[in-house]
XYZ file of C-alpha atoms in Angstrom:
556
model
C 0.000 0.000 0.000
C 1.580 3.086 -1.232
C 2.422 5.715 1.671
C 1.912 3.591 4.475
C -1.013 2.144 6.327
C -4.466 3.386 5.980
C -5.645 5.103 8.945
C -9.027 2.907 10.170
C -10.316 4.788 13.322
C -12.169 8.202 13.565
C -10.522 11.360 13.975
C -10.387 13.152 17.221
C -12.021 15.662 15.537
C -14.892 13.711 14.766
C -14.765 11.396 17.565
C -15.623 14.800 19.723
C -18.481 16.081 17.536
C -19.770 12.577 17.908
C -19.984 12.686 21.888
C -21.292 16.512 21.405
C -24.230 15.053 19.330
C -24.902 12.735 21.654
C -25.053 15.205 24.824
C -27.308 17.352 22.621
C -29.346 14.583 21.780
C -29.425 13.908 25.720
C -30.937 17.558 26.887
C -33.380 17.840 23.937
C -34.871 13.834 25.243
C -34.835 14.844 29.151
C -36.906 17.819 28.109
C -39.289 16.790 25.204
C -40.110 13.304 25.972
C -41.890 14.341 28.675
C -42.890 17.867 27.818
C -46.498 16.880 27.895
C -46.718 15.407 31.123
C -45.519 18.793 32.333
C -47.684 20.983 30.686
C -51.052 18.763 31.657
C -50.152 17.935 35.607
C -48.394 21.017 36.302
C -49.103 23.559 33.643
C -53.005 22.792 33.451
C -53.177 22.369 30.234
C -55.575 20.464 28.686
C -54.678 17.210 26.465
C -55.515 18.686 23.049
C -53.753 22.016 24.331
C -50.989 20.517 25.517
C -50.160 17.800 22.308
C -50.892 21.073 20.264
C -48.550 23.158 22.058
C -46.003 19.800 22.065
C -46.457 19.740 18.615
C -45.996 23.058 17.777
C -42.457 23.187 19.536
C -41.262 20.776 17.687
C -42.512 21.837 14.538
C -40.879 25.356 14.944
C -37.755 23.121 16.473
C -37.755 20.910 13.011
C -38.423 23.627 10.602
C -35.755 26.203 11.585
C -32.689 24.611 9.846
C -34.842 24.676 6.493
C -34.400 28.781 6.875
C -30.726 28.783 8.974
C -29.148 26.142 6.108
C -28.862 28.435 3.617
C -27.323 30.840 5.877
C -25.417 28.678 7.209
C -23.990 27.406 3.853
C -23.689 30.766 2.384
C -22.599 33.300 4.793
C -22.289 31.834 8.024
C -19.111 30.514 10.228
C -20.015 27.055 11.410
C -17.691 27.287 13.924
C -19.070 30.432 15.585
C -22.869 29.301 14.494
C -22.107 26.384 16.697
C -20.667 28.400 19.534
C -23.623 30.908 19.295
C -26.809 28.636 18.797
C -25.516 26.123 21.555
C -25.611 29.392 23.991
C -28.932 30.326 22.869
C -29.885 27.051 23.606
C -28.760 26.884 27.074
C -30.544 30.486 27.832
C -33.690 29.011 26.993
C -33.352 25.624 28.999
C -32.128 28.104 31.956
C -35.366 30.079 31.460
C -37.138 26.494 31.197
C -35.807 25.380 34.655
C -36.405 28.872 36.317
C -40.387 28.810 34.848
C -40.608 25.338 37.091
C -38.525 27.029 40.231
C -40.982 29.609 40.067
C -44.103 27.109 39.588
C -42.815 25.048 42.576
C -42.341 28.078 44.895
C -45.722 30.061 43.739
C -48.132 29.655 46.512
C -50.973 29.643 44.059
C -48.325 26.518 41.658
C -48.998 29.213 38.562
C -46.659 29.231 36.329
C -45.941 32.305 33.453
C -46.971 30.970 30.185
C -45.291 34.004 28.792
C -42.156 32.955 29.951
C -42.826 29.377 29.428
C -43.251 29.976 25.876
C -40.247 32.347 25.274
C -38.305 29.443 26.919
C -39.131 26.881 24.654
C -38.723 29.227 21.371
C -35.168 29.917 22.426
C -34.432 26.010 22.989
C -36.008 26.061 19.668
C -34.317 28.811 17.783
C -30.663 27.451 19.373
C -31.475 23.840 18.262
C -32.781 24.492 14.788
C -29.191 26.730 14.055
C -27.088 23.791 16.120
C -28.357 20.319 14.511
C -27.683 21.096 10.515
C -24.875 23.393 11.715
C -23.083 20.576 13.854
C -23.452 17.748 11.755
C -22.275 19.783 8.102
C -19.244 20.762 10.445
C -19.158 16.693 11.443
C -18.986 16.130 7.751
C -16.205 18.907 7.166
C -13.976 16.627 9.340
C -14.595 13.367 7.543
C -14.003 14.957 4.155
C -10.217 16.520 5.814
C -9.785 12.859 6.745
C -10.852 11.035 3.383
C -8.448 13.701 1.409
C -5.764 12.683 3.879
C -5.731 9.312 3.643
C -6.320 9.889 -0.327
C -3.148 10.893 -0.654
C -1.536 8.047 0.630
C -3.569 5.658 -1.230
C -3.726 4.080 -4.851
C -6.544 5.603 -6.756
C -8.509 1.949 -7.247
C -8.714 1.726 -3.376
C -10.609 5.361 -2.982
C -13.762 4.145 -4.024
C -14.169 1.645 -1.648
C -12.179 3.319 1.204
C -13.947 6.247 0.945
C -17.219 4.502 1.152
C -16.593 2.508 4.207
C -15.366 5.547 5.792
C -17.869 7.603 5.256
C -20.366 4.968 6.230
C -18.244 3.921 9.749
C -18.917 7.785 10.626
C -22.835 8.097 9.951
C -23.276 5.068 11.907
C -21.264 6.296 15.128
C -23.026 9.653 14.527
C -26.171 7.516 14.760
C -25.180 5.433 17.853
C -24.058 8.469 19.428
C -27.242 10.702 18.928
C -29.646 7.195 19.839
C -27.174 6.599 22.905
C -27.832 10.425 24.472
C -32.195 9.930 23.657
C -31.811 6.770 25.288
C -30.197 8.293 28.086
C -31.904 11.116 28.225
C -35.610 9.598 28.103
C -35.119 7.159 30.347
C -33.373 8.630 32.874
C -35.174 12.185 33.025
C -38.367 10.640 32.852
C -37.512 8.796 36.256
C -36.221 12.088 37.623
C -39.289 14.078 36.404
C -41.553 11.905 38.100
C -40.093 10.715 41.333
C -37.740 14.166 42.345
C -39.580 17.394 40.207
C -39.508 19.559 37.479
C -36.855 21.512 39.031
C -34.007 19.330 38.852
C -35.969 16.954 36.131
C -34.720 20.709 34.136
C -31.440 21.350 35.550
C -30.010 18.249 34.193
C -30.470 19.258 30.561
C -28.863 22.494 31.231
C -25.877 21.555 32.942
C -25.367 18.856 30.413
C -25.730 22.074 27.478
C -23.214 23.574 29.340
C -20.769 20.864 29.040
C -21.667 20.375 25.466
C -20.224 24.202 25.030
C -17.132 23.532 27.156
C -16.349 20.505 25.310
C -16.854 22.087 21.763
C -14.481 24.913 22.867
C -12.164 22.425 24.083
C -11.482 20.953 20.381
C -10.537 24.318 18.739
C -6.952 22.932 18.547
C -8.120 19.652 16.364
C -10.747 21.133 14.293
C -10.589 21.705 10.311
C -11.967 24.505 9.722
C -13.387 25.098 5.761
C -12.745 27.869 4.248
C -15.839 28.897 1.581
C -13.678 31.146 -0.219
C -14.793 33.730 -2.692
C -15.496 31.278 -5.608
C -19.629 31.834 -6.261
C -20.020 27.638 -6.454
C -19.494 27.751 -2.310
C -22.116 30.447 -2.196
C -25.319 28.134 -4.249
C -27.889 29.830 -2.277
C -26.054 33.637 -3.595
C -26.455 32.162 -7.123
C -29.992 30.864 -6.811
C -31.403 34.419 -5.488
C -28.836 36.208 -8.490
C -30.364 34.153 -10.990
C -33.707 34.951 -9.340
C -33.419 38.553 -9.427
C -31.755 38.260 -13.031
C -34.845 36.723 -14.470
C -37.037 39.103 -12.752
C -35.332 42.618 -13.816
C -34.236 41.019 -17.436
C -37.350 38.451 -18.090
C -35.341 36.615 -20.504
C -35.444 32.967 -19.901
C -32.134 30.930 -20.209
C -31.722 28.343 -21.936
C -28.832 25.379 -22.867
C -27.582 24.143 -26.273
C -28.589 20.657 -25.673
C -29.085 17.775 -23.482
C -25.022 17.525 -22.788
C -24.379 21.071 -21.877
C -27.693 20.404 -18.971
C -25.890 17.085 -17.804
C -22.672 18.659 -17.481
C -24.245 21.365 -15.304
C -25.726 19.491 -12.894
C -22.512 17.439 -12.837
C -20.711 20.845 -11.620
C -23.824 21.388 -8.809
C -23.140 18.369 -7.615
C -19.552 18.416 -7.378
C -18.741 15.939 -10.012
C -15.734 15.785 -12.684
C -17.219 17.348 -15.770
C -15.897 13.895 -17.850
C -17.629 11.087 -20.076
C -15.906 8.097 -19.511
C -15.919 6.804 -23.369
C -14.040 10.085 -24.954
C -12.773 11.932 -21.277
C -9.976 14.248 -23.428
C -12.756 15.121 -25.990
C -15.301 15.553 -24.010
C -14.054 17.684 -20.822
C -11.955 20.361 -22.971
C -15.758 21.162 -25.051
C -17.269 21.239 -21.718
C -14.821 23.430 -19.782
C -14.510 25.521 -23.092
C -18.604 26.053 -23.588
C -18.751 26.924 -19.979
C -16.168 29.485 -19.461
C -17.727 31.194 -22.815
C -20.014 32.930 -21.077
C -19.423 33.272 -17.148
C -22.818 35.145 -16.596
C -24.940 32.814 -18.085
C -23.244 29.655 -16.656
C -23.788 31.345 -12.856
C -27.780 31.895 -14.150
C -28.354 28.293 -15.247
C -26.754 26.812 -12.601
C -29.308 28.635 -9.683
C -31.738 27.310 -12.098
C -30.520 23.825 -12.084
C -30.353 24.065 -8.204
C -33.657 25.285 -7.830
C -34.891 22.490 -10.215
C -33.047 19.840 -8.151
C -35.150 20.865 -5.230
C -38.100 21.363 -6.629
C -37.488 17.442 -7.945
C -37.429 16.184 -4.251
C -40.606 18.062 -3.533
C -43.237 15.189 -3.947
C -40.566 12.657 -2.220
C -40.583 15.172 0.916
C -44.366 15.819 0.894
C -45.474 11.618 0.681
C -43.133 11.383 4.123
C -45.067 13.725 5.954
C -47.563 11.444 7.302
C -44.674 9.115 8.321
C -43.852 12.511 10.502
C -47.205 12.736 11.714
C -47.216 9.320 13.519
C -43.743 9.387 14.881
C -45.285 12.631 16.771
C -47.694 10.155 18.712
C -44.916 8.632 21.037
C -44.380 12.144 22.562
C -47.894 12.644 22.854
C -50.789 10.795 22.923
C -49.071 7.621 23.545
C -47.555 9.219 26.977
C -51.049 10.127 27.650
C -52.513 6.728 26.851
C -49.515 5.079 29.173
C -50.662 7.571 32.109
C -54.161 5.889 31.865
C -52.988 2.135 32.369
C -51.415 -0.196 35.004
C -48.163 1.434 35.719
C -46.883 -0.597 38.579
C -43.918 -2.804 39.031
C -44.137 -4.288 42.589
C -45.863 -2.317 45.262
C -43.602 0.884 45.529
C -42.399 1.813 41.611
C -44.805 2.943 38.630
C -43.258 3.016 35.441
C -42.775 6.814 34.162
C -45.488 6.204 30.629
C -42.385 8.454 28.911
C -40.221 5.828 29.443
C -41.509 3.327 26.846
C -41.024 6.093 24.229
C -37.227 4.307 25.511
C -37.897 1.118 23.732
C -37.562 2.846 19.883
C -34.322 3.843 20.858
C -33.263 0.274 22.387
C -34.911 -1.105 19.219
C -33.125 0.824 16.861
C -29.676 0.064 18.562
C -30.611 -3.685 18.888
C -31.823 -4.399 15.265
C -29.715 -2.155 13.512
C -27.223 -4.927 13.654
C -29.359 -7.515 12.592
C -30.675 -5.268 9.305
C -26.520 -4.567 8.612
C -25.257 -8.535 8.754
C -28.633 -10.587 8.205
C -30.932 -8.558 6.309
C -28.917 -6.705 3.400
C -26.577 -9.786 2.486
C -29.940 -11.623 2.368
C -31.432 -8.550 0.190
C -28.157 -8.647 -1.788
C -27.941 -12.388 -3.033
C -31.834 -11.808 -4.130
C -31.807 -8.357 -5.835
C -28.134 -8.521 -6.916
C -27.953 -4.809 -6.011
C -24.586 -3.915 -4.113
C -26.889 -1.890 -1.497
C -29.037 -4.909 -1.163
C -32.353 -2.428 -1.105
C -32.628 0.648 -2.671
C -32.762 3.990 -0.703
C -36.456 4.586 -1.788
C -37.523 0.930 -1.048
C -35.658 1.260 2.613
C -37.883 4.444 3.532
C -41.376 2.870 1.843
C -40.440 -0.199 4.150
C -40.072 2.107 7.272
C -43.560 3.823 6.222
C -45.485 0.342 5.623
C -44.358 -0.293 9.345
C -45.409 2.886 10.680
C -48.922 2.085 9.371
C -48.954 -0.925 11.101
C -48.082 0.405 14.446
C -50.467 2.906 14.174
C -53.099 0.128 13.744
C -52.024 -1.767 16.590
C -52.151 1.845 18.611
C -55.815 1.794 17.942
C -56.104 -1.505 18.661
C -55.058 -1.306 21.819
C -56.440 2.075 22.312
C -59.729 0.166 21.939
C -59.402 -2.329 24.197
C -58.169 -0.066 26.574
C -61.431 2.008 26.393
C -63.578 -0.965 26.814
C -61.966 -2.516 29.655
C -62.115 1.313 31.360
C -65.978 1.203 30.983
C -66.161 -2.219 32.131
C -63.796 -0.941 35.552
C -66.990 2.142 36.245
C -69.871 -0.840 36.306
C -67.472 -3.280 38.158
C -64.597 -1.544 39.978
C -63.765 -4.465 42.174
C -63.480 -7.328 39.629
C -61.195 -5.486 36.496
C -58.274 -4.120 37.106
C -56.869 -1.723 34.365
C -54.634 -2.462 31.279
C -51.058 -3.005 31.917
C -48.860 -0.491 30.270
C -46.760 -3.179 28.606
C -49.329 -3.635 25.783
C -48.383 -0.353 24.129
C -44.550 -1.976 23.814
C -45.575 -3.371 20.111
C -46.903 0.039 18.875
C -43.421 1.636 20.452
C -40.732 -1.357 18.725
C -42.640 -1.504 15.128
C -42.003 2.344 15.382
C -38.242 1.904 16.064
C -38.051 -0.375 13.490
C -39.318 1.631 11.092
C -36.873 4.617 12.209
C -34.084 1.922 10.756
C -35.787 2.191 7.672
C -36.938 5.307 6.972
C -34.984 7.879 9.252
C -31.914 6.411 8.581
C -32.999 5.889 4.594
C -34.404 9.501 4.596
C -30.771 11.329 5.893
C -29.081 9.336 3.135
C -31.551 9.684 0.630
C -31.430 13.880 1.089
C -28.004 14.078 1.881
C -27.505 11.800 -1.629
C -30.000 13.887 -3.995
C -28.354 17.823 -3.233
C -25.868 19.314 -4.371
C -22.273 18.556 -2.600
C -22.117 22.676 -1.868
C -25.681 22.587 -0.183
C -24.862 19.671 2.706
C -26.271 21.525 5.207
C -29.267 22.180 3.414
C -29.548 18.623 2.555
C -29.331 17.878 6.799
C -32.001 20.697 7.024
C -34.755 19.323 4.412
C -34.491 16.019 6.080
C -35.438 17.831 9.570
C -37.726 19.708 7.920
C -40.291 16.687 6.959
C -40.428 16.236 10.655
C -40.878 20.217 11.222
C -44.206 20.368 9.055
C -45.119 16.745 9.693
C -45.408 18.273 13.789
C -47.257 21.666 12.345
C -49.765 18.614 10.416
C -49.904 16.970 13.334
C -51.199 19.606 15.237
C -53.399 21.033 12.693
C -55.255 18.126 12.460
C -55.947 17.848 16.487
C -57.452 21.618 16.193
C -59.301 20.511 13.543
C -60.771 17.649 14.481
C -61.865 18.507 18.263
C -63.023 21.363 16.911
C -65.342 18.852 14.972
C -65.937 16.682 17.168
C -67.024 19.037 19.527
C -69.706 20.749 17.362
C -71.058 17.350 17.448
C -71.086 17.134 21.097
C -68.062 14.772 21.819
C -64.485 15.170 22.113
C -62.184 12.828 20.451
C -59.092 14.618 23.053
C -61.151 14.870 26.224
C -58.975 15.307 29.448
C -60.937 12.180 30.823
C -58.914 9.140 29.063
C -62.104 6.821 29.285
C -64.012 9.251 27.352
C -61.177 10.511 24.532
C -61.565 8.843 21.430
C -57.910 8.375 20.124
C -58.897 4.949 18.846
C -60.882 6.889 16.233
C -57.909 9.289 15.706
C -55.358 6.805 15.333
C -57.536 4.895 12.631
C -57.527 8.363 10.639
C -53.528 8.730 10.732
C -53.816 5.030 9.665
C -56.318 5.587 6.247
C -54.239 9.033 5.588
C -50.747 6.678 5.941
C -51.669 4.165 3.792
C -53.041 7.023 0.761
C -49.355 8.832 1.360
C -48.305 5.181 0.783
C -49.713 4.170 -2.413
C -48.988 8.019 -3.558
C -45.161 7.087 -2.955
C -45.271 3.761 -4.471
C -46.401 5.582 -8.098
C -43.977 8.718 -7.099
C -41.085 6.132 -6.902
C -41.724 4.306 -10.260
C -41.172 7.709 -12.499
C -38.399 9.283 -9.757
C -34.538 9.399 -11.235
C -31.858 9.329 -8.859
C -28.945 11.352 -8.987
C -27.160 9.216 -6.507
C -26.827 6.137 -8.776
C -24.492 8.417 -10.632
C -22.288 8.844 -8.304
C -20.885 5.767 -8.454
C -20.356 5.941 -12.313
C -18.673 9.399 -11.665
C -16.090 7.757 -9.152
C -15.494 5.298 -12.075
C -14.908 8.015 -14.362
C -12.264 10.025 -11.625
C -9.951 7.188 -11.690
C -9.974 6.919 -15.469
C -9.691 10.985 -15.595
């Protein structure tokens, strides 16, 4: 091997921003996990309020990097955008534990909703700028460490090196962030219930605090990138130029031919401008139609980078019920475990936010198991190198959600009728045990291996190499509106179900209706389903090219 041994192991660098995820992963669990509990028992909010409010948050949490990305990408330091959003974040948990301090010392246990909701929007505003920001800064690191090893490597081994590299990072990025909400849900549920609010809050900000002084602590091993002044690290500058060019001018651009629009969205994504069966021939007329005109290549490529959005539009929107449901665990599901047999021997009752613990352990148990059973099976049957396609991984995940949200009603059901059966006969029924919601709660973690982890590679895989960040920040963003959805569609229907004199989200679990509710996500799930299905059959991927074009760089 020329240059010496390849270098296997993580960088510090990255090892760091690993353990940082994690922590961050860690505060954002011990707060929102449980969220609703606190705003129904000490709040006094009701359960439609509160799942609405719940919902909200997160929405506003999820949808923030879909604005800061660009920013970020464009104009931003991600160093200092870090630094700054991760303090933002730990003013608003302060302000989060203070709002319980001052509920727990208020004679009249009223607590500001003013300053409970200015708490929660800074948590928000810090946590939408940290996520994309901390992972496209994760990613800066790997790439320093593929072009190092690069260098000491023959060019037929890059491919593959590469590959495995990058995949050995996303996968301790993904241990490391389901390690912390492991952590963090079952652990601050236990200390929400049993010893307050107070220092149930407290933990999550000290542990913010030691995410900042460990970030500060790696200035000496980061890499920091350097965007430079060349307009292809600025594509969100050249999408609004080539905006406000066809507005003022109204002339509409357009390309020779079909090669002159491959090659173009070769350069957005960061690919050698080369055709593998005439490479001399072919790059020199390339390079030499494109530097022809400077001012119209800049125009037509914002167009082509709008257009490669716009392309994952209908993708994005048929994975918004899939966001929907995965909103439930934080919710109603707490709320349906608060309702049922919680207790373990005569002196502990299981916190209900703790089961929202069993995706996590599900998703580090299986994951495994879907890595060395399933794709070698998936492999030797397709005789695809991936074993499953990216698009068939995330309609797997969705199938499953739709089943899970069936067996929530299910049980949901059952639960009800056994309730009415405990009013006429107290003495002889005794309520459900909280353990029948564990199906609903590992079907859902199961299908987070499929279509989570399918959706970060499938939006990370479909942008432009110069837009990471906004490719972290559209994949957060399906969760942002599906948690806006999700809460539209609890206004909507209690305020419908009220006009007709019931209450499918009363505060009275034996008279709430979320059998009926869940069995609506379900119908909805399974139409954004089939829509995907026929979506998928006439979608092109850009990322099978990738492959071709590392082919092509070691021939080139």
């Amino acid at each position: 091997m020329a240059g010496g041994e390849k270098r296997r192991g993580l960088s510090k660098s990255c090892a760091l921003l690993i353990v940082i995820a994690g922590i961050e992963r860690y505060a954002f669990k011990g707060v929102a996990s449980n969220l609703v509990t606190y705003l129904t028992d000490v709040v006094k909010m009701s359960n439609s309020r509160a799942a609405t409010t719940v919902n909200t948050w997160s929405g506003f949490t999820f949808m923030l990097p879909l604005f800061s990305a660009p920013l970020v990408d464009t104009y931003w330091d991600r160093f200092f955008t870090i630094l700054a959003s991760s303090s933002l974040y730990f003013v608003g948990l302060v302000g989060l534990t203070l709002t319980a301090y001052a509920g727990s010392r208020s004679t009249t246990k009223t607590i500001s909703l003013y300053f409970l909701y200015t708490s929660l929007s800074l948590v928000a505003l810090g946590l939408g700028v940290l996520n994309p920001s901390l992972q496209a800064f994760g990613a800066d690191q790997l790439d320093h460490d593929l072009d190092h090893d690069h260098n000491h490597e023959q060019s037929s081994e890059k491919t593959e090196v590469k590959s495995d590299r990058k995949s050995r990072f996303f996968q301790w990025w993904y241990f490391g962030v389901c390690a912390g909400s492991l952590l963090g849900v079952t652990v601050m549920a236990y200390i929400q219930d049993t010893f307050g609010w107070v220092l149930g809050f407290a933990i999550p900000t000290g542990s913010m605090l030691l995410l900042i002084f460990l970030f500060l602590c790696g200035c000496g091993v980061y890499v920091y990138a350097d965007p430079g002044s060349d307009p292809k690290s600025k594509p969100f500058q050249t999408i609004l130029d080539t905006i406000k060019g066809a507005v003022t001018r109204r002339s509409k651009i357009t390309l020779e031919n079909n090669h002159d629009l491959n090659a173009l969205e070769l350069q957005l994504q960061g690919k050698p401008l080369c055709n593998c069966s005439n490479t001399e021939a072919t790059s020199t007329a390339t390079t030499k139609s494109l530097a022809d005109n400077e001012s119209s290549k800049t125009g037509s490529s914002g167009l082509q980078t709008v257009k490669l959005l716009l392309r994952l539009l209908p993708i994005w929107t048929m994975l918004l019920m899939f966001a929907v449901i995965f909103q439930q665990p934080a919710t109603f599901f707490t709320k349906q475990g608060m309702a049922m047999k919680r207790n373990i021997g005569p002196n502990f009752k299981i916190p209900p936010a703790t089961l929202q613990s069993t995706i996590t352990l599900s998703i580090i148990l299986l994951m495994p198991l879907y890595d060395k059973v399933l794709i070698p099976m998936a492999k030797k049957i397709s005789k695809n190198e991936k074993g499953i396609t990216v698009m068939t991984r995330m309609g797997i995940g969705m199938f499953l959600s739709i089943i899970a949200i069936v067996i929530a009603a299910l049980v949901e059901r059952k639960r009800l009728k056994i309730s009415k059966e405990i009013k006429t006969s107290p003495n002889t029924t005794e309520p459900l045990s909280i353990f029948w919601l564990l199906p609903q709660y590992i079907l859902l973690g199961i299908s987070d291996i499929f279509t989570v982890v399918g959706m970060q590679e499938f939006f990370y895989s479909e942008v432009p190499v110069r837009m990471r960040t906004m490719g972290f920040a559209l994949y957060t963003s399906v969760f942002g509106v599906g948690s806006f959805v999700s809460a539209a569609l609890i206004s909507v229907i209690e305020s419908y179900t009220k006009s007709r004199g019931g209450n499918w989200f009363a505060d009275d679990m034996s008279e709430a209706r979320l059998d009926k509710y869940y069995w609506l996500l379900a119908l909805t799930s399974a139409i954004s389903f089939l829509m995907y299905i026929v979506i998928c059959k006439y979608f092109k991927s850009t990322s099978s090219d990738h492959q071709n074009d590392d082919k092509c760089d070691e021939t080139c």
